[in-house]
Amino acid sequence: METDTTKHYRKSLIGNYATPAITLVRGEGSYVWDESGKRYLDMASGIAVNALGHAHPHWVARISAQAGQMGHCSNLYAIRPQYELAEKLCNYAPGGKWLFCNSGTEANEALIKLARLYGVRKSGVEGKCYKVVTAENGFHGRTFGGMSATPQLKIQKGFAPLVPGFPTAKLNDLESFKSAIDTDTAAVLIETIQGEGGVNIASDDFLKDLRALCTERGVMLMLDEVQCGVGRTGKFYAFESSGIRPDAIAMAKGLGGGFPIGGVWVTDAFADLFTPGSHGTTFGGNPLACAAALAVLEVIEQDGILEKIKTQGPVFFNKLQVIAGKFPQLIKEVRGKGFMLGLAMEGDSAEWNKRFRDHGMLTASAGGNVIRLLPPLTADANELEHACSIIEETLSDQAAHS
Ligand SMILES: Cc1ncc(COP(=O)(O)O)c(C=O)c1O
């Protein structure tokens, strides 16, 4: 439905997004409201960003206090919240260091640059060992590096020539990675759980084998945890369930809980590849962004969020499976982990998104006709129950009409 706001939107903004159907004006916890006053249960969390839901008091207070003190100063000066954040994050993966940026694609861009630097160190020649093997259906962002690492025609079309050196292999197929890695390979970069590709999990066994393969071939193992990290699976990092240790990790989205921040963790063995002047950004790790991220980590820790997701995730999953069992003609599969779940739907996921929205719930569509359910990490049992009733209601309506 065309509203005043969407008219303005279409008039003044470049059309790189489809014109949104609704305008959200307010949020509180797991709910948001549009300009007409209609309330929605937010099971999209701004695409896995609103880790603490909306307007979490601690997050608001932390950002407000920092804004009142100093919002920005650049990396020409030491930023206390930046090293406090890095030190706190290092508790989840000791033995490494952090570099902050502003988004997921920038985090991957930093990892791709790191892979190139490693390639120079490994081969002793600039421009020889430069390849980064990625996985089919992966998504790593929209900058040239991120896009070139994203083997999807819909993302890359129109932008040739892309950055060279991104061969692809099949997720969960070690042989495929074995053949894709050659002497010119510097790194492997995959999502621990593919989000945009349709909630596809890299199995723990595959991750263990891939780790061993990368070590054997002298190739860095880089994990993109931009979407699945920051507690979403009930572990701080999704790869923790496999017991492996990657060489580098990309983070963003939920890290700032709605304030833009990205970052990469790099193990000590490779962190020294970046030297003064080799990489940088004006905004990366600025005081406001770091204060927001500290607020997210403090709430995750103080409220026992990881434990909560470990318990609630499987309950939610089982309820969804019961619903899927009632509508096998509409839901083909429920998959995912913790609070990163996917419903493989019969029919176009964009249409399903709309149907759920009409029934008062926001979801995120993904490849392979998958509807992603990405609740705020703070969502409680009643809100997950509410999501289940909206899903059941929407499916019943659809079943009655088809
Ligand atoms: C796994 C993954 N990597 C990278 C990105 C890109 O992040 P951003 O949109 O913040 O650049 C995304 C965004 O959806 C993502 O899901």
Coordinates of C-alpha atoms and ligand atoms in Angstrom, one line a residue:
M1 CA 0.0 0.0 0.0
E2 CA 1.4 3.4 -1.0
T3 CA 1.7 5.7 2.0
D4 CA 3.0 9.3 2.3
T5 CA 6.3 8.0 3.6
T6 CA 6.8 5.4 0.9
K7 CA 6.0 8.1 -1.7
H8 CA 8.8 10.3 -0.3
Y9 CA 11.0 7.2 -0.1
R10 CA 10.5 6.5 -3.8
K11 CA 11.0 10.1 -4.8
S12 CA 14.3 10.8 -3.0
L13 CA 16.1 7.5 -2.5
I14 CA 18.0 5.5 -5.1
G15 CA 16.1 2.3 -5.9
N16 CA 18.7 -0.2 -4.9
Y17 CA 16.2 -1.7 -2.5
A18 CA 12.7 -2.6 -3.4
T19 CA 10.4 0.2 -2.0
P20 CA 9.5 -1.1 1.5
A21 CA 5.8 -1.8 2.1
I22 CA 5.8 -0.4 5.6
T23 CA 7.5 2.3 7.6
L24 CA 8.7 1.3 11.1
V25 CA 8.8 4.1 13.6
R26 CA 9.3 2.6 17.0
G27 CA 10.5 -0.5 18.7
E28 CA 10.5 -1.9 22.2
G29 CA 12.0 -5.3 23.1
S30 CA 10.8 -7.9 20.5
Y31 CA 8.1 -5.7 19.1
V32 CA 8.1 -2.8 16.5
W33 CA 5.3 -0.5 15.4
D34 CA 4.7 1.0 12.0
E35 CA 3.5 4.6 11.3
S36 CA -0.2 3.5 11.3
G37 CA 0.3 2.1 14.9
K38 CA 0.2 -1.6 13.8
R39 CA 2.4 -3.8 16.0
Y40 CA 4.7 -6.5 14.7
L41 CA 6.6 -9.3 16.5
D42 CA 10.1 -8.9 15.2
M43 CA 11.5 -12.2 14.2
A44 CA 14.0 -10.6 11.8
S45 CA 15.9 -8.4 14.2
G46 CA 17.0 -6.1 11.4
I47 CA 18.6 -9.2 9.7
A48 CA 20.2 -10.6 12.8
V49 CA 21.3 -7.2 14.2
N50 CA 19.0 -6.2 17.1
A51 CA 20.6 -8.6 19.5
L52 CA 19.0 -6.9 22.5
G53 CA 15.8 -6.2 20.7
H54 CA 14.7 -2.6 20.4
A55 CA 15.6 0.3 22.7
H56 CA 17.1 -1.9 25.4
P57 CA 17.6 0.4 28.4
H58 CA 21.2 -0.6 29.0
W59 CA 22.2 -0.1 25.3
V60 CA 20.4 3.3 25.2
A61 CA 22.1 4.4 28.4
R62 CA 25.6 3.2 27.3
I63 CA 25.3 5.0 23.9
S64 CA 23.8 8.2 25.4
A65 CA 26.5 8.4 28.0
Q66 CA 29.2 7.9 25.4
A67 CA 27.6 10.5 23.0
G68 CA 27.6 13.0 25.9
Q69 CA 31.3 12.3 26.5
M70 CA 32.8 11.8 23.1
G71 CA 31.2 10.4 19.9
H72 CA 34.1 10.3 17.6
C73 CA 37.8 11.1 17.6
S74 CA 39.4 8.9 14.8
N75 CA 42.1 6.2 15.2
L76 CA 44.7 8.9 15.4
Y77 CA 44.1 8.8 19.1
A78 CA 43.7 5.9 21.5
I79 CA 40.0 5.0 22.2
R80 CA 39.4 3.5 25.5
P81 CA 36.1 1.7 24.7
Q82 CA 37.9 0.2 21.7
Y83 CA 40.5 -1.6 23.7
E84 CA 38.0 -2.5 26.4
L85 CA 35.8 -4.1 23.7
A86 CA 38.7 -5.9 22.1
E87 CA 39.8 -7.3 25.5
K88 CA 36.3 -8.4 26.4
L89 CA 35.9 -10.1 23.0
C90 CA 39.3 -11.8 23.4
N91 CA 37.7 -13.7 26.3
Y92 CA 35.6 -15.6 23.8
A93 CA 38.7 -16.4 21.6
P94 CA 41.9 -16.0 23.5
G95 CA 45.3 -15.7 21.7
G96 CA 44.3 -13.2 19.0
K97 CA 43.8 -9.6 18.3
W98 CA 41.0 -7.3 16.9
L99 CA 40.7 -4.7 14.2
F100 CA 37.4 -2.8 14.0
C101 CA 35.5 -1.6 11.0
N102 CA 31.8 -0.6 10.3
S103 CA 30.1 -3.5 8.6
G104 CA 30.1 -7.2 7.7
T105 CA 31.4 -6.6 4.2
E106 CA 34.2 -4.4 5.5
A107 CA 35.2 -7.2 8.0
N108 CA 35.4 -9.6 5.1
E109 CA 37.3 -7.0 3.0
A110 CA 39.9 -6.9 5.9
L111 CA 40.1 -10.7 5.9
I112 CA 40.6 -10.8 2.1
K113 CA 43.4 -8.2 2.4
L114 CA 44.9 -10.3 5.3
A115 CA 44.8 -13.3 3.0
R116 CA 46.8 -11.4 0.4
L117 CA 49.4 -10.3 2.9
Y118 CA 49.7 -13.9 4.1
G119 CA 50.1 -15.1 0.5
V120 CA 53.1 -12.7 0.2
R121 CA 54.6 -14.0 3.4
K122 CA 54.0 -17.6 2.4
S123 CA 55.3 -17.5 -1.2
G124 CA 57.7 -14.6 -0.8
V125 CA 56.3 -13.1 -4.0
E126 CA 53.6 -10.4 -4.3
G127 CA 50.7 -11.4 -6.4
K128 CA 51.4 -15.2 -6.6
C129 CA 49.6 -16.8 -3.6
Y130 CA 46.4 -14.8 -3.6
K131 CA 43.4 -17.1 -3.9
V132 CA 40.6 -17.4 -1.3
V133 CA 38.4 -20.4 -1.6
T134 CA 34.7 -19.8 -0.7
A135 CA 31.6 -22.0 -0.5
E136 CA 28.8 -22.2 -3.0
N137 CA 25.7 -20.2 -1.8
G138 CA 27.8 -18.2 0.5
F139 CA 27.4 -14.5 1.1
H140 CA 30.2 -12.2 2.3
G141 CA 28.9 -8.7 1.3
R142 CA 28.6 -6.1 -1.4
T143 CA 32.0 -4.3 -1.7
F144 CA 34.2 -5.5 -4.5
G145 CA 36.1 -8.0 -2.3
G146 CA 32.9 -9.2 -0.5
M147 CA 30.9 -9.4 -3.7
S148 CA 33.7 -11.3 -5.5
A149 CA 33.8 -13.8 -2.6
T150 CA 30.0 -14.3 -3.0
P151 CA 29.4 -16.8 -5.8
Q152 CA 25.9 -15.7 -6.7
L153 CA 25.0 -14.3 -10.1
K154 CA 22.3 -12.0 -8.6
I155 CA 24.9 -10.3 -6.5
Q156 CA 27.7 -10.1 -9.1
K157 CA 25.8 -9.4 -12.3
G158 CA 26.7 -6.1 -13.9
F159 CA 29.9 -5.5 -11.9
A160 CA 32.5 -7.4 -14.0
P161 CA 35.5 -7.4 -13.8
L162 CA 35.4 -8.8 -10.3
V163 CA 38.4 -9.2 -8.0
P164 CA 40.1 -12.4 -9.3
G165 CA 41.0 -15.4 -7.2
F166 CA 37.8 -16.7 -5.5
P167 CA 37.3 -20.4 -6.5
T168 CA 34.3 -22.1 -5.0
A169 CA 33.8 -25.4 -3.4
K170 CA 30.8 -27.2 -1.9
L171 CA 29.9 -26.7 1.7
N172 CA 30.2 -29.9 3.8
D173 CA 32.2 -31.6 1.0
L174 CA 35.8 -31.9 2.0
E175 CA 36.9 -33.4 -1.3
S176 CA 35.5 -30.4 -3.1
F177 CA 37.7 -28.1 -0.9
K178 CA 40.7 -30.4 -1.4
S179 CA 40.4 -29.9 -5.2
A180 CA 39.7 -26.1 -5.0
I181 CA 42.9 -25.5 -2.9
D182 CA 46.1 -25.2 -4.8
T183 CA 49.6 -23.8 -4.3
D184 CA 48.3 -20.3 -5.0
T185 CA 45.7 -20.5 -2.2
A186 CA 46.1 -18.2 0.7
A187 CA 42.9 -18.8 2.6
V188 CA 39.5 -20.5 2.9
L189 CA 36.6 -18.2 3.8
I190 CA 33.2 -19.7 4.7
E191 CA 30.2 -18.8 6.9
T192 CA 29.9 -21.2 9.8
I193 CA 26.2 -21.1 9.0
Q194 CA 25.1 -19.6 5.7
G195 CA 22.5 -17.0 6.4
E196 CA 21.5 -15.4 3.1
G197 CA 22.1 -18.7 1.3
G198 CA 19.2 -20.3 3.3
V199 CA 20.4 -21.3 6.8
N200 CA 22.9 -24.0 5.7
I201 CA 25.0 -25.3 8.6
A202 CA 28.7 -26.3 8.1
S203 CA 28.7 -29.5 10.1
D204 CA 31.0 -29.9 13.1
D205 CA 32.7 -32.8 11.4
F206 CA 33.2 -30.9 8.2
L207 CA 34.7 -27.9 10.2
K208 CA 37.1 -30.3 11.9
D209 CA 38.2 -31.8 8.6
L210 CA 38.5 -28.4 7.0
R211 CA 40.6 -27.2 9.8
A212 CA 43.0 -30.1 9.4
L213 CA 43.1 -29.6 5.6
C214 CA 43.9 -25.9 5.9
T215 CA 46.7 -26.6 8.4
E216 CA 48.1 -29.4 6.2
R217 CA 48.1 -27.1 3.2
G218 CA 49.3 -24.0 5.0
V219 CA 46.1 -22.1 4.2
M220 CA 44.4 -19.7 6.6
L221 CA 41.0 -20.8 7.8
M222 CA 38.7 -17.7 8.0
L223 CA 35.2 -18.0 9.3
D224 CA 32.5 -15.4 8.5
E225 CA 30.4 -15.2 11.7
V226 CA 28.8 -11.9 10.7
Q227 CA 25.3 -13.4 10.9
C228 CA 25.7 -16.5 13.1
G229 CA 28.0 -15.0 15.7
V230 CA 27.5 -13.0 18.9
G231 CA 25.5 -15.7 20.6
R232 CA 22.9 -16.4 18.0
T233 CA 23.4 -20.1 18.2
G234 CA 23.7 -20.3 21.9
K235 CA 27.5 -20.2 21.7
F236 CA 29.3 -16.9 21.3
Y237 CA 30.7 -18.2 18.0
A238 CA 28.8 -20.7 16.0
F239 CA 32.0 -22.7 15.3
E240 CA 32.6 -23.4 19.0
S241 CA 30.4 -26.5 18.8
S242 CA 33.0 -28.1 16.6
G243 CA 35.9 -27.4 19.0
I244 CA 38.1 -26.0 16.2
R245 CA 40.0 -22.8 16.3
P246 CA 40.0 -20.7 13.0
D247 CA 42.8 -18.4 12.1
A248 CA 40.5 -15.4 11.6
I249 CA 36.9 -14.5 12.2
A250 CA 34.7 -11.8 10.6
M251 CA 32.0 -10.2 12.8
A252 CA 29.4 -7.4 12.5
K253 CA 25.6 -7.3 12.7
G254 CA 24.6 -8.3 16.2
L255 CA 27.9 -7.0 17.6
G256 CA 26.6 -3.4 17.9
G257 CA 23.0 -4.4 18.5
G258 CA 21.9 -1.8 16.0
F259 CA 24.8 0.5 16.0
P260 CA 27.1 -0.1 12.9
I261 CA 30.3 -1.9 13.9
G262 CA 32.2 -4.8 12.3
G263 CA 35.5 -6.3 13.3
V264 CA 37.9 -9.1 12.6
W265 CA 39.6 -11.3 15.1
V266 CA 42.9 -12.7 13.9
T267 CA 45.0 -15.3 15.8
D268 CA 48.4 -14.0 17.1
A269 CA 50.3 -16.0 14.4
F270 CA 48.8 -13.8 11.7
A271 CA 47.8 -10.6 13.4
D272 CA 51.2 -9.0 12.7
L273 CA 50.5 -9.1 9.0
F274 CA 48.7 -5.8 9.3
T275 CA 51.3 -3.1 10.1
P276 CA 50.8 0.6 10.5
G277 CA 49.3 2.1 7.3
S278 CA 48.4 -1.3 5.7
H279 CA 44.7 -1.0 6.6
G280 CA 42.4 1.5 8.3
T281 CA 39.1 3.3 8.4
T282 CA 38.0 6.7 9.8
F283 CA 35.0 5.4 11.7
G284 CA 36.2 1.8 12.6
G285 CA 36.0 1.2 16.3
N286 CA 34.8 4.7 17.2
P287 CA 33.8 5.4 20.8
L288 CA 30.0 5.3 20.1
A289 CA 30.1 2.0 18.2
C290 CA 32.3 0.4 20.8
A291 CA 30.1 1.6 23.6
A292 CA 27.1 0.0 21.8
A293 CA 29.0 -3.3 21.4
L294 CA 30.1 -3.3 25.0
A295 CA 26.5 -2.8 26.0
V296 CA 25.5 -5.9 23.9
L297 CA 28.3 -8.0 25.5
E298 CA 27.4 -6.8 29.0
V299 CA 23.7 -7.8 28.6
I300 CA 24.6 -11.2 27.1
E301 CA 26.8 -11.9 30.1
Q302 CA 24.7 -10.4 32.8
D303 CA 21.5 -11.9 31.7
G304 CA 22.9 -15.4 30.9
I305 CA 21.7 -15.1 27.3
L306 CA 23.8 -17.9 25.9
E307 CA 22.4 -20.4 28.4
K308 CA 18.9 -19.1 27.7
I309 CA 19.3 -19.6 23.9
K310 CA 20.7 -23.1 24.5
T311 CA 17.5 -24.0 26.3
Q312 CA 15.0 -22.0 24.3
G313 CA 16.4 -22.7 20.9
P314 CA 15.6 -26.4 20.8
V315 CA 12.2 -25.8 22.3
F316 CA 11.4 -23.3 19.6
F317 CA 12.8 -25.6 16.9
N318 CA 10.6 -28.6 18.2
K319 CA 7.5 -26.4 18.2
L320 CA 8.2 -25.3 14.6
Q321 CA 8.7 -29.0 13.6
V322 CA 5.3 -29.8 15.1
I323 CA 3.8 -27.0 13.1
A324 CA 5.7 -28.2 9.9
G325 CA 4.3 -31.7 10.6
K326 CA 0.7 -30.2 10.4
F327 CA 1.4 -28.4 7.1
P328 CA 3.8 -30.7 5.2
Q329 CA 2.5 -29.2 1.9
L330 CA 3.7 -25.8 3.0
I331 CA 6.8 -26.3 5.1
K332 CA 9.4 -28.7 3.7
E333 CA 12.0 -28.4 6.4
V334 CA 12.9 -26.7 9.6
R335 CA 16.6 -26.1 10.1
G336 CA 19.2 -24.1 11.9
K337 CA 20.5 -23.7 15.4
G338 CA 19.6 -21.7 18.5
F339 CA 18.0 -18.4 17.4
M340 CA 19.0 -18.8 13.7
L341 CA 16.3 -20.9 12.2
G342 CA 15.1 -21.4 8.7
L343 CA 11.8 -22.7 7.4
A344 CA 12.2 -24.1 3.9
M345 CA 8.8 -23.1 2.4
E346 CA 6.8 -24.3 -0.6
G347 CA 6.6 -21.3 -2.8
D348 CA 8.3 -17.9 -3.0
S349 CA 9.8 -16.8 0.4
A350 CA 9.2 -13.1 -0.4
E351 CA 5.5 -13.9 -0.6
W352 CA 5.7 -15.8 2.7
N353 CA 7.4 -12.8 4.2
K354 CA 4.5 -10.7 3.2
R355 CA 1.9 -13.1 4.6
F356 CA 3.7 -13.3 8.0
R357 CA 3.9 -9.5 8.0
D358 CA 0.2 -9.2 7.3
H359 CA -0.3 -11.5 10.3
G360 CA 1.8 -9.2 12.5
M361 CA 5.3 -10.8 12.4
L362 CA 8.5 -9.7 10.6
T363 CA 10.7 -12.4 9.1
A364 CA 13.6 -12.4 6.7
S365 CA 13.6 -14.3 3.4
A366 CA 16.7 -16.1 2.2
G367 CA 17.8 -18.1 -0.8
G368 CA 16.1 -21.5 -1.5
N369 CA 12.7 -20.2 -0.5
V370 CA 13.7 -20.1 3.1
I371 CA 12.1 -17.9 5.7
R372 CA 14.6 -17.0 8.4
L373 CA 13.5 -16.6 12.0
L374 CA 16.1 -14.5 13.8
P375 CA 14.6 -13.4 17.1
P376 CA 16.3 -10.8 19.3
L377 CA 18.6 -12.8 21.6
T378 CA 16.6 -11.3 24.4
A379 CA 13.3 -12.8 23.2
D380 CA 11.4 -14.7 25.9
A381 CA 9.4 -18.0 25.8
N382 CA 6.1 -16.1 25.5
E383 CA 7.4 -14.2 22.4
L384 CA 8.6 -17.4 20.8
E385 CA 5.2 -19.0 21.6
H386 CA 3.6 -15.9 20.0
A387 CA 5.7 -16.5 16.9
C388 CA 4.6 -20.1 16.7
S389 CA 0.9 -19.0 16.9
I390 CA 1.3 -16.4 14.1
I391 CA 3.1 -19.0 11.9
E392 CA 0.4 -21.6 12.5
E393 CA -2.4 -19.0 11.9
T394 CA -0.7 -17.8 8.6
L395 CA -0.2 -21.4 7.4
S396 CA -3.8 -22.3 8.2
D397 CA -5.0 -19.2 6.3
Q398 CA -2.8 -20.1 3.3
A399 CA -3.9 -23.8 3.4
A400 CA -7.5 -22.7 3.4
H401 CA -6.9 -20.5 0.3
S402 CA -4.8 -23.0 -1.7
Ligands
LIG1 C1 27.5 -13.8 6.6 C2 27.5 -12.4 6.1 N1 28.6 -11.8 5.8 C3 28.7 -10.5 5.4 C4 27.5 -9.8 5.3 C5 27.6 -8.4 4.9 O1 27.4 -7.6 6.0 P1 27.0 -6.0 5.8 O2 25.7 -6.0 5.2 O3 27.0 -5.5 7.2 O4 28.0 -5.4 4.9 C6 26.3 -10.4 5.7 C7 25.1 -9.6 5.5 O5 24.0 -10.1 5.4 C8 26.3 -11.7 6.1 O6 25.2 -12.3 6.4

